[in-house]
Each structure stands twice: as C-alpha cells, then as structure tokens.
Coordinates of N, CA and C in Angstrom, one line a residue:
M1 N 171.3 171.7 86.0 CA 170.3 171.2 85.1 C 169.7 172.3 84.3
K2 N 169.5 172.1 83.1 CA 169.0 173.1 82.1 C 167.5 173.1 82.1
Y3 N 166.9 174.3 82.2 CA 165.4 174.4 82.1 C 165.0 174.0 80.7
D4 N 164.0 173.1 80.6 CA 163.6 172.6 79.3 C 162.3 173.2 78.8
G5 N 161.8 174.2 79.5 CA 160.6 174.9 79.0 C 159.3 174.3 79.4
N6 N 159.3 173.3 80.3 CA 158.0 172.8 80.8 C 157.3 173.8 81.6
P7 N 156.1 174.1 81.3 CA 155.4 175.2 82.1 C 154.9 174.7 83.4
T8 N 154.9 173.4 83.7 CA 154.4 172.9 85.0 C 155.3 171.8 85.5
L9 N 155.1 171.5 86.8 CA 155.8 170.4 87.4 C 155.0 169.2 87.4
A10 N 153.7 169.2 87.1 CA 152.8 168.1 87.1 C 152.8 167.4 85.7
G11 N 152.4 166.1 85.7 CA 152.2 165.4 84.5 C 153.4 164.6 84.0
D12 N 153.3 164.0 82.8 CA 154.3 163.1 82.3 C 155.4 163.8 81.6
A13 N 155.4 165.1 81.4 CA 156.5 165.8 80.7 C 157.7 165.8 81.5
N14 N 157.7 165.6 82.8 CA 158.8 165.6 83.7 C 159.1 164.1 84.1
A15 N 160.4 163.8 84.2 CA 160.8 162.4 84.6 C 160.8 162.2 86.1
W16 N 159.7 162.4 86.8 CA 159.6 162.2 88.2 C 159.9 160.8 88.6
C17 N 159.5 159.9 87.7 CA 159.7 158.5 88.0 C 161.2 158.2 88.1
A18 N 162.0 158.7 87.2 CA 163.5 158.5 87.3 C 164.1 159.2 88.5
S19 N 163.6 160.4 88.8 CA 164.1 161.1 90.0 C 163.8 160.3 91.2
F20 N 162.6 159.7 91.3 CA 162.2 158.9 92.5 C 163.1 157.7 92.6
V21 N 163.3 157.0 91.5 CA 164.1 155.8 91.6 C 165.5 156.1 92.0
N22 N 166.1 157.2 91.4 CA 167.5 157.6 91.7 C 167.6 158.1 93.2
Y23 N 166.5 158.7 93.7 CA 166.5 159.2 95.1 C 166.6 157.9 96.0
C24 N 165.7 156.9 95.7 CA 165.7 155.7 96.5 C 167.1 155.0 96.4
L25 N 167.7 154.9 95.3 CA 169.0 154.3 95.1 C 170.0 155.1 96.0
R26 N 170.0 156.4 96.0 CA 170.9 157.2 96.8 C 170.7 156.9 98.3
E27 N 169.4 156.9 98.7 CA 169.1 156.7 100.1 C 169.5 155.3 100.6
A28 N 169.6 154.3 99.6 CA 170.0 153.0 100.0 C 171.5 152.8 100.0
G29 N 172.2 153.9 99.7 CA 173.6 153.8 99.7 C 174.3 153.5 98.4
Y30 N 173.4 153.4 97.3 CA 173.9 153.1 96.0 C 173.9 154.4 95.2
S31 N 175.1 154.8 94.7 CA 175.1 156.1 94.0 C 174.2 156.0 92.8
P32 N 173.4 157.0 92.6 CA 172.5 157.1 91.4 C 173.3 157.2 90.1
A33 N 172.6 157.1 89.1 CA 173.2 157.1 87.8 C 174.0 158.5 87.6
P34 N 175.2 158.4 87.2 CA 176.0 159.7 87.0 C 175.5 160.5 85.9
T35 N 174.9 159.9 84.9 CA 174.4 160.7 83.8 C 172.9 160.2 83.5
G36 N 172.1 161.2 83.1 CA 170.7 160.9 82.7 C 169.8 160.5 83.9
F37 N 170.1 160.9 85.1 CA 169.3 160.5 86.2 C 167.9 161.1 86.2
M38 N 167.7 162.1 85.3 CA 166.4 162.7 85.1 C 165.7 162.1 83.9
S39 N 166.2 161.0 83.4 CA 165.7 160.3 82.2 C 165.3 158.9 82.6
S40 N 164.2 158.4 82.1 CA 163.8 157.0 82.3 C 164.8 156.1 81.7
H41 N 165.7 156.5 80.8 CA 166.6 155.7 80.1 C 168.0 155.5 80.9
F42 N 168.0 156.0 82.2 CA 169.3 156.0 82.9 C 169.9 154.7 83.0
C43 N 169.1 153.6 83.1 CA 169.7 152.2 83.2 C 170.4 151.8 81.9
H44 N 169.8 152.2 80.8 CA 170.4 151.9 79.5 C 171.7 152.7 79.3
N45 N 171.7 154.0 79.8 CA 172.8 154.9 79.6 C 174.0 154.7 80.5
N46 N 173.9 153.8 81.5 CA 174.9 153.7 82.5 C 175.3 152.2 82.7
P47 N 175.8 151.5 81.7 CA 176.1 150.1 81.8 C 177.1 149.7 82.9
D48 N 177.9 150.7 83.3 CA 178.9 150.4 84.4 C 178.2 150.4 85.7
K49 N 177.0 150.8 85.8 CA 176.2 150.8 87.1 C 175.1 149.8 87.2
F50 N 174.5 149.5 86.0 CA 173.2 148.7 85.9 C 173.4 147.6 84.9
V51 N 172.7 146.5 85.3 CA 172.8 145.3 84.4 C 171.3 144.9 84.1
K52 N 171.1 144.5 82.9 CA 169.7 144.0 82.5 C 169.6 142.5 83.0
I53 N 168.4 142.2 83.5 CA 168.1 140.8 84.0 C 166.9 140.3 83.2
S54 N 166.8 139.0 83.1 CA 165.8 138.4 82.2 C 164.4 138.3 82.9
K55 N 164.3 138.2 84.2 CA 163.0 138.1 84.9 C 163.0 139.1 86.1
P56 N 161.9 139.6 86.4 CA 161.8 140.5 87.5 C 162.1 139.9 88.9
V57 N 162.7 140.7 89.8 CA 162.9 140.3 91.1 C 162.5 141.5 92.0
Y58 N 162.3 141.2 93.3 CA 162.0 142.3 94.2 C 163.1 143.3 94.2
G59 N 162.7 144.6 94.0 CA 163.7 145.7 94.0 C 164.3 146.0 92.6
A60 N 164.0 145.2 91.6 CA 164.5 145.5 90.3 C 163.8 146.7 89.7
I61 N 164.5 147.4 88.9 CA 164.0 148.6 88.2 C 163.3 148.1 86.9
R62 N 162.0 148.4 86.8 CA 161.2 148.0 85.7 C 161.2 149.2 84.7
Y63 N 161.6 149.0 83.5 CA 161.6 150.1 82.5 C 160.6 149.7 81.4
C64 N 159.8 150.6 81.0 CA 158.9 150.3 79.8 C 158.9 151.6 78.9
R65 N 158.8 151.3 77.6 CA 158.6 152.4 76.7 C 157.2 152.9 76.8
R66 N 157.0 154.1 76.5 CA 155.6 154.7 76.4 C 155.7 155.9 75.4
D67 N 154.6 156.4 75.0 CA 154.6 157.5 74.1 C 155.3 158.7 74.8
G68 N 156.2 159.3 74.1 CA 156.9 160.4 74.6 C 158.1 160.1 75.5
G69 N 158.4 158.8 75.6 CA 159.6 158.5 76.5 C 159.4 157.1 77.1
G70 N 159.6 157.1 78.4 CA 159.5 155.8 79.1 C 159.1 156.0 80.5
H71 N 159.1 154.9 81.3 CA 158.7 155.0 82.7 C 159.5 153.9 83.5
V72 N 160.0 154.3 84.6 CA 160.7 153.4 85.5 C 160.1 153.4 86.9
C73 N 160.1 152.2 87.5 CA 159.6 152.0 88.8 C 160.3 150.7 89.4
F74 N 160.0 150.4 90.6 CA 160.6 149.3 91.3 C 159.6 148.1 91.3
V75 N 160.1 146.9 91.1 CA 159.2 145.7 91.2 C 159.1 145.5 92.7
Y76 N 157.8 145.3 93.2 CA 157.6 145.1 94.6 C 157.2 143.7 95.0
G77 N 156.4 143.0 94.1 CA 156.0 141.7 94.4 C 154.8 141.3 93.5
T78 N 154.0 140.4 94.0 CA 152.7 140.1 93.3 C 151.6 140.1 94.3
W79 N 150.4 140.3 93.8 CA 149.2 140.1 94.5 C 148.1 139.5 93.6
K80 N 147.5 138.4 94.0 CA 146.6 137.7 93.2 C 147.2 137.3 91.8
G81 N 148.5 137.0 91.9 CA 149.3 136.6 90.7 C 149.7 137.7 89.7
K82 N 149.4 138.9 90.1 CA 149.8 140.0 89.2 C 150.9 140.8 89.8
M83 N 151.8 141.3 89.0 CA 152.9 142.1 89.5 C 152.5 143.4 90.1
L84 N 153.1 143.8 91.2 CA 152.9 145.1 91.8 C 154.2 145.9 91.6
V85 N 154.1 147.2 91.4 CA 155.3 148.1 91.3 C 155.2 149.3 92.2
L86 N 156.3 149.8 92.6 CA 156.4 151.0 93.4 C 157.1 152.1 92.6
G87 N 156.4 153.2 92.4 CA 157.1 154.2 91.6 C 156.5 155.6 91.9
G88 N 157.3 156.6 91.3 CA 156.9 158.0 91.4 C 156.3 158.3 90.0
N89 N 155.4 159.3 90.0 CA 154.7 159.8 88.8 C 153.8 158.7 88.3
Q90 N 153.2 157.9 89.2 CA 152.2 157.0 88.8 C 150.9 157.7 89.2
H91 N 150.1 158.2 88.3 CA 148.9 159.0 88.6 C 149.3 160.2 89.4
D92 N 150.5 160.8 89.0 CA 151.0 162.0 89.6 C 151.3 161.9 91.1
T93 N 151.6 160.7 91.6 CA 152.0 160.5 93.0 C 152.9 159.3 93.1
I94 N 153.4 159.0 94.3 CA 154.2 157.8 94.6 C 153.3 156.8 95.2
L95 N 153.2 155.6 94.5 CA 152.3 154.6 95.0 C 152.7 153.2 94.5
I96 N 152.0 152.2 95.1 CA 152.2 150.8 94.7 C 150.9 150.5 93.9
E97 N 151.1 149.9 92.7 CA 150.0 149.6 91.8 C 150.4 148.5 90.9
Y98 N 149.4 148.0 90.1 CA 149.7 147.1 89.0 C 150.3 147.9 87.9
P99 N 151.3 147.5 87.2 CA 151.8 148.2 86.1 C 150.8 148.2 84.9
D100 N 150.8 149.2 84.1 CA 150.0 149.2 82.9 C 150.1 147.9 82.1
P101 N 149.1 147.2 81.9 CA 149.2 145.9 81.1 C 149.5 146.1 79.7
T102 N 149.3 147.3 79.2 CA 149.6 147.6 77.7 C 151.0 148.1 77.5
S103 N 151.9 148.1 78.6 CA 153.3 148.6 78.5 C 154.0 147.8 77.4
K104 N 154.8 148.5 76.7 CA 155.7 148.0 75.6 C 157.1 148.1 76.0
G105 N 157.9 147.1 75.4 CA 159.4 147.2 75.6 C 159.8 147.1 77.1
V106 N 159.1 146.2 77.8 CA 159.4 146.1 79.3 C 160.8 145.4 79.5
E107 N 161.6 146.0 80.3 CA 162.9 145.4 80.6 C 163.1 145.6 82.1
Y108 N 164.0 144.8 82.7 CA 164.3 144.9 84.1 C 165.8 145.0 84.3
F109 N 166.2 145.9 85.2 CA 167.6 146.2 85.5 C 167.8 146.2 87.0
V110 N 169.0 145.9 87.4 CA 169.4 146.0 88.8 C 170.8 146.6 88.8
P111 N 171.1 147.3 90.0 CA 172.5 147.8 90.1 C 173.5 146.6 90.0
I112 N 174.6 146.8 89.5 CA 175.6 145.7 89.3 C 175.9 145.1 90.7
A113 N 175.9 145.8 91.7 CA 176.2 145.3 93.1 C 175.1 144.3 93.5
Y114 N 173.9 144.3 92.9 CA 172.8 143.5 93.3 C 172.6 142.3 92.3
Q115 N 173.5 142.2 91.3 CA 173.3 141.3 90.2 C 173.3 139.8 90.7
K116 N 174.3 139.4 91.5 CA 174.4 138.0 91.9 C 173.2 137.6 92.8
F117 N 172.8 138.5 93.7 CA 171.6 138.3 94.5 C 170.4 138.1 93.6
A118 N 170.2 139.0 92.6 CA 169.1 139.0 91.7 C 169.0 137.7 90.9
E119 N 170.2 137.2 90.4 CA 170.2 136.0 89.7 C 169.7 134.8 90.5
K120 N 170.0 134.8 91.8 CA 169.5 133.7 92.7 C 168.0 133.9 92.9
E121 N 167.5 135.1 93.1 CA 166.1 135.4 93.3 C 165.3 135.1 92.1
Q122 N 165.8 135.2 90.9 CA 165.0 134.9 89.7 C 164.5 133.5 89.7
E123 N 165.3 132.6 90.3 CA 164.8 131.2 90.4 C 163.6 131.0 91.3
K124 N 163.5 131.8 92.3 CA 162.4 131.7 93.3 C 161.1 132.4 92.8
G125 N 161.2 133.4 92.0 CA 160.1 134.1 91.6 C 159.7 135.2 92.6
L126 N 158.7 136.0 92.2 CA 158.3 137.1 93.1 C 157.5 136.6 94.2
H127 N 157.6 137.3 95.4 CA 156.8 136.9 96.6 C 155.4 137.5 96.5
E128 N 154.5 136.8 97.1 CA 153.1 137.3 97.2 C 153.0 138.3 98.3
V129 N 152.5 139.5 98.1 CA 152.4 140.6 99.1 C 151.2 140.3 100.0
D130 N 151.4 140.5 101.3 CA 150.3 140.5 102.2 C 149.7 141.9 102.1
I131 N 148.6 142.0 101.3 CA 148.1 143.3 101.0 C 147.5 144.1 102.2
N132 N 147.0 143.3 103.1 CA 146.4 144.0 104.3 C 147.6 144.6 105.2
A133 N 148.7 143.9 105.3 CA 149.8 144.4 106.0 C 150.4 145.6 105.3
A134 N 150.5 145.5 104.0 CA 151.0 146.6 103.2 C 150.1 147.8 103.4
R135 N 148.8 147.7 103.4 CA 147.9 148.8 103.6 C 148.1 149.4 104.9
L136 N 148.3 148.6 106.0 CA 148.5 149.2 107.3 C 149.8 150.0 107.3
Y137 N 150.8 149.5 106.6 CA 152.1 150.2 106.6 C 152.1 151.5 105.7
F138 N 151.6 151.3 104.4 CA 151.7 152.4 103.4 C 150.4 153.2 103.3
G139 N 149.3 152.7 103.8 CA 148.0 153.5 103.8 C 147.6 153.8 102.3
G140 N 147.3 155.0 102.1 CA 146.8 155.5 100.8 C 147.8 155.4 99.6
A141 N 149.0 155.0 99.9 CA 150.0 154.9 98.8 C 149.8 153.6 98.0
I142 N 148.8 152.9 98.2 CA 148.5 151.6 97.5 C 147.2 151.9 96.7
D143 N 147.4 151.7 95.3 CA 146.3 151.9 94.4 C 146.2 150.7 93.5
I144 N 145.5 149.7 94.0 CA 145.4 148.4 93.2 C 144.0 148.3 92.6
R145 N 143.9 148.3 91.3 CA 142.6 148.2 90.6 C 142.6 146.9 89.8
E146 N 141.5 146.3 89.7 CA 141.4 145.1 88.9 C 141.7 145.3 87.5
N147 N 141.4 146.4 86.9 CA 141.8 146.8 85.5 C 142.5 148.1 85.5
P148 N 143.8 148.1 85.7 CA 144.6 149.3 85.7 C 144.3 150.2 84.5
G149 N 144.1 151.5 84.8 CA 143.9 152.5 83.8 C 142.4 152.5 83.3
A150 N 141.6 151.6 83.8 CA 140.2 151.6 83.4 C 139.3 152.4 84.2
G151 N 139.8 153.1 85.2 CA 139.1 154.0 86.1 C 138.3 153.2 87.2
Q152 N 138.5 151.9 87.3 CA 137.8 151.2 88.4 C 138.3 151.6 89.8
T153 N 137.5 151.5 90.7 CA 137.9 151.8 92.1 C 138.7 150.6 92.6
D154 N 139.4 150.9 93.7 CA 140.3 150.0 94.3 C 139.4 148.9 95.0
P155 N 139.5 147.6 94.7 CA 138.7 146.6 95.3 C 138.8 146.4 96.8
M156 N 139.9 146.9 97.3 CA 140.2 146.7 98.8 C 139.7 148.0 99.6
A157 N 139.3 149.0 98.9 CA 139.0 150.3 99.6 C 137.7 150.1 100.4

C-alpha cells in the first residue's frame, strides 16, 4: 500500500470503515474485495464479488456518500423503528449506532454468495434488536442517541 501523506491515523481521512468491513468479511470466510479494500467504494468497484440490493437486510453493507468520500458499515437491525448499523470509524471507534439521518446516496450491497438469502430476507424486513441484551453483550460499543450527531447523550446510559 502506498503512503498517501496523511499525518495521522485518526479521523475521516483514512478509510477505517472499509478496512473494518473487509476484515469482518475475511473473518467470516468471504474473501474481501480484491481491489479498493481501503476505499468505501469497494462494493462498487468489485461487481464480481458484491451485488446491490434494493432494501436493507441484516448483514448488508450500507454505503453512503459524504463530503470527501463515503462511509460503509453493516446493517444490524432496528430499535424503536430506526435502523442500527455496526461500523468502524464511527466517532473514531467501532460501534453500533443510528446512521446519520442526513446521509446522501445510500445504497446497500451484499456479497454475491449472500444474494439469494438477502432477497428472501428483504420480504421480512429488519428485526427489532433487544437493546438490553445487546448492551450486555457489546457493552460500551453501543452508542444510540435520539438525534444522531446532535451531541445528545445515550438515552439508555
């Protein structure tokens, strides 16, 4: 990998979100994107590995455009009717949270091997998360705010 001149490993200038997603894919036995795995556009750039789906399902990769690039994370479920996502580089950490409601260009992808399952799951919709059980399991890795990005504290803390 070529050094791109970033003076720090913190912040949005590095594609930690894509690295996290590809790490999880590799650990699950699905080979990560062969090209662009350090880019949030890796799903777009590897159509032989990933397919776009019309509605989110558990485990789908959620891509959204943002200033300076994009962001990828996994769809986790819903809580109080709002989508929850799991991702890296969300507030400089790995956590479960509501995605930014101002996100633009949101798309959902799954590995091709997951496509048939995802198509069936789209009919069912996302499952409601038992947030208390998730908190017991994940602890501080859950950051759910009533107004994401508004600086409110977690209503469950």
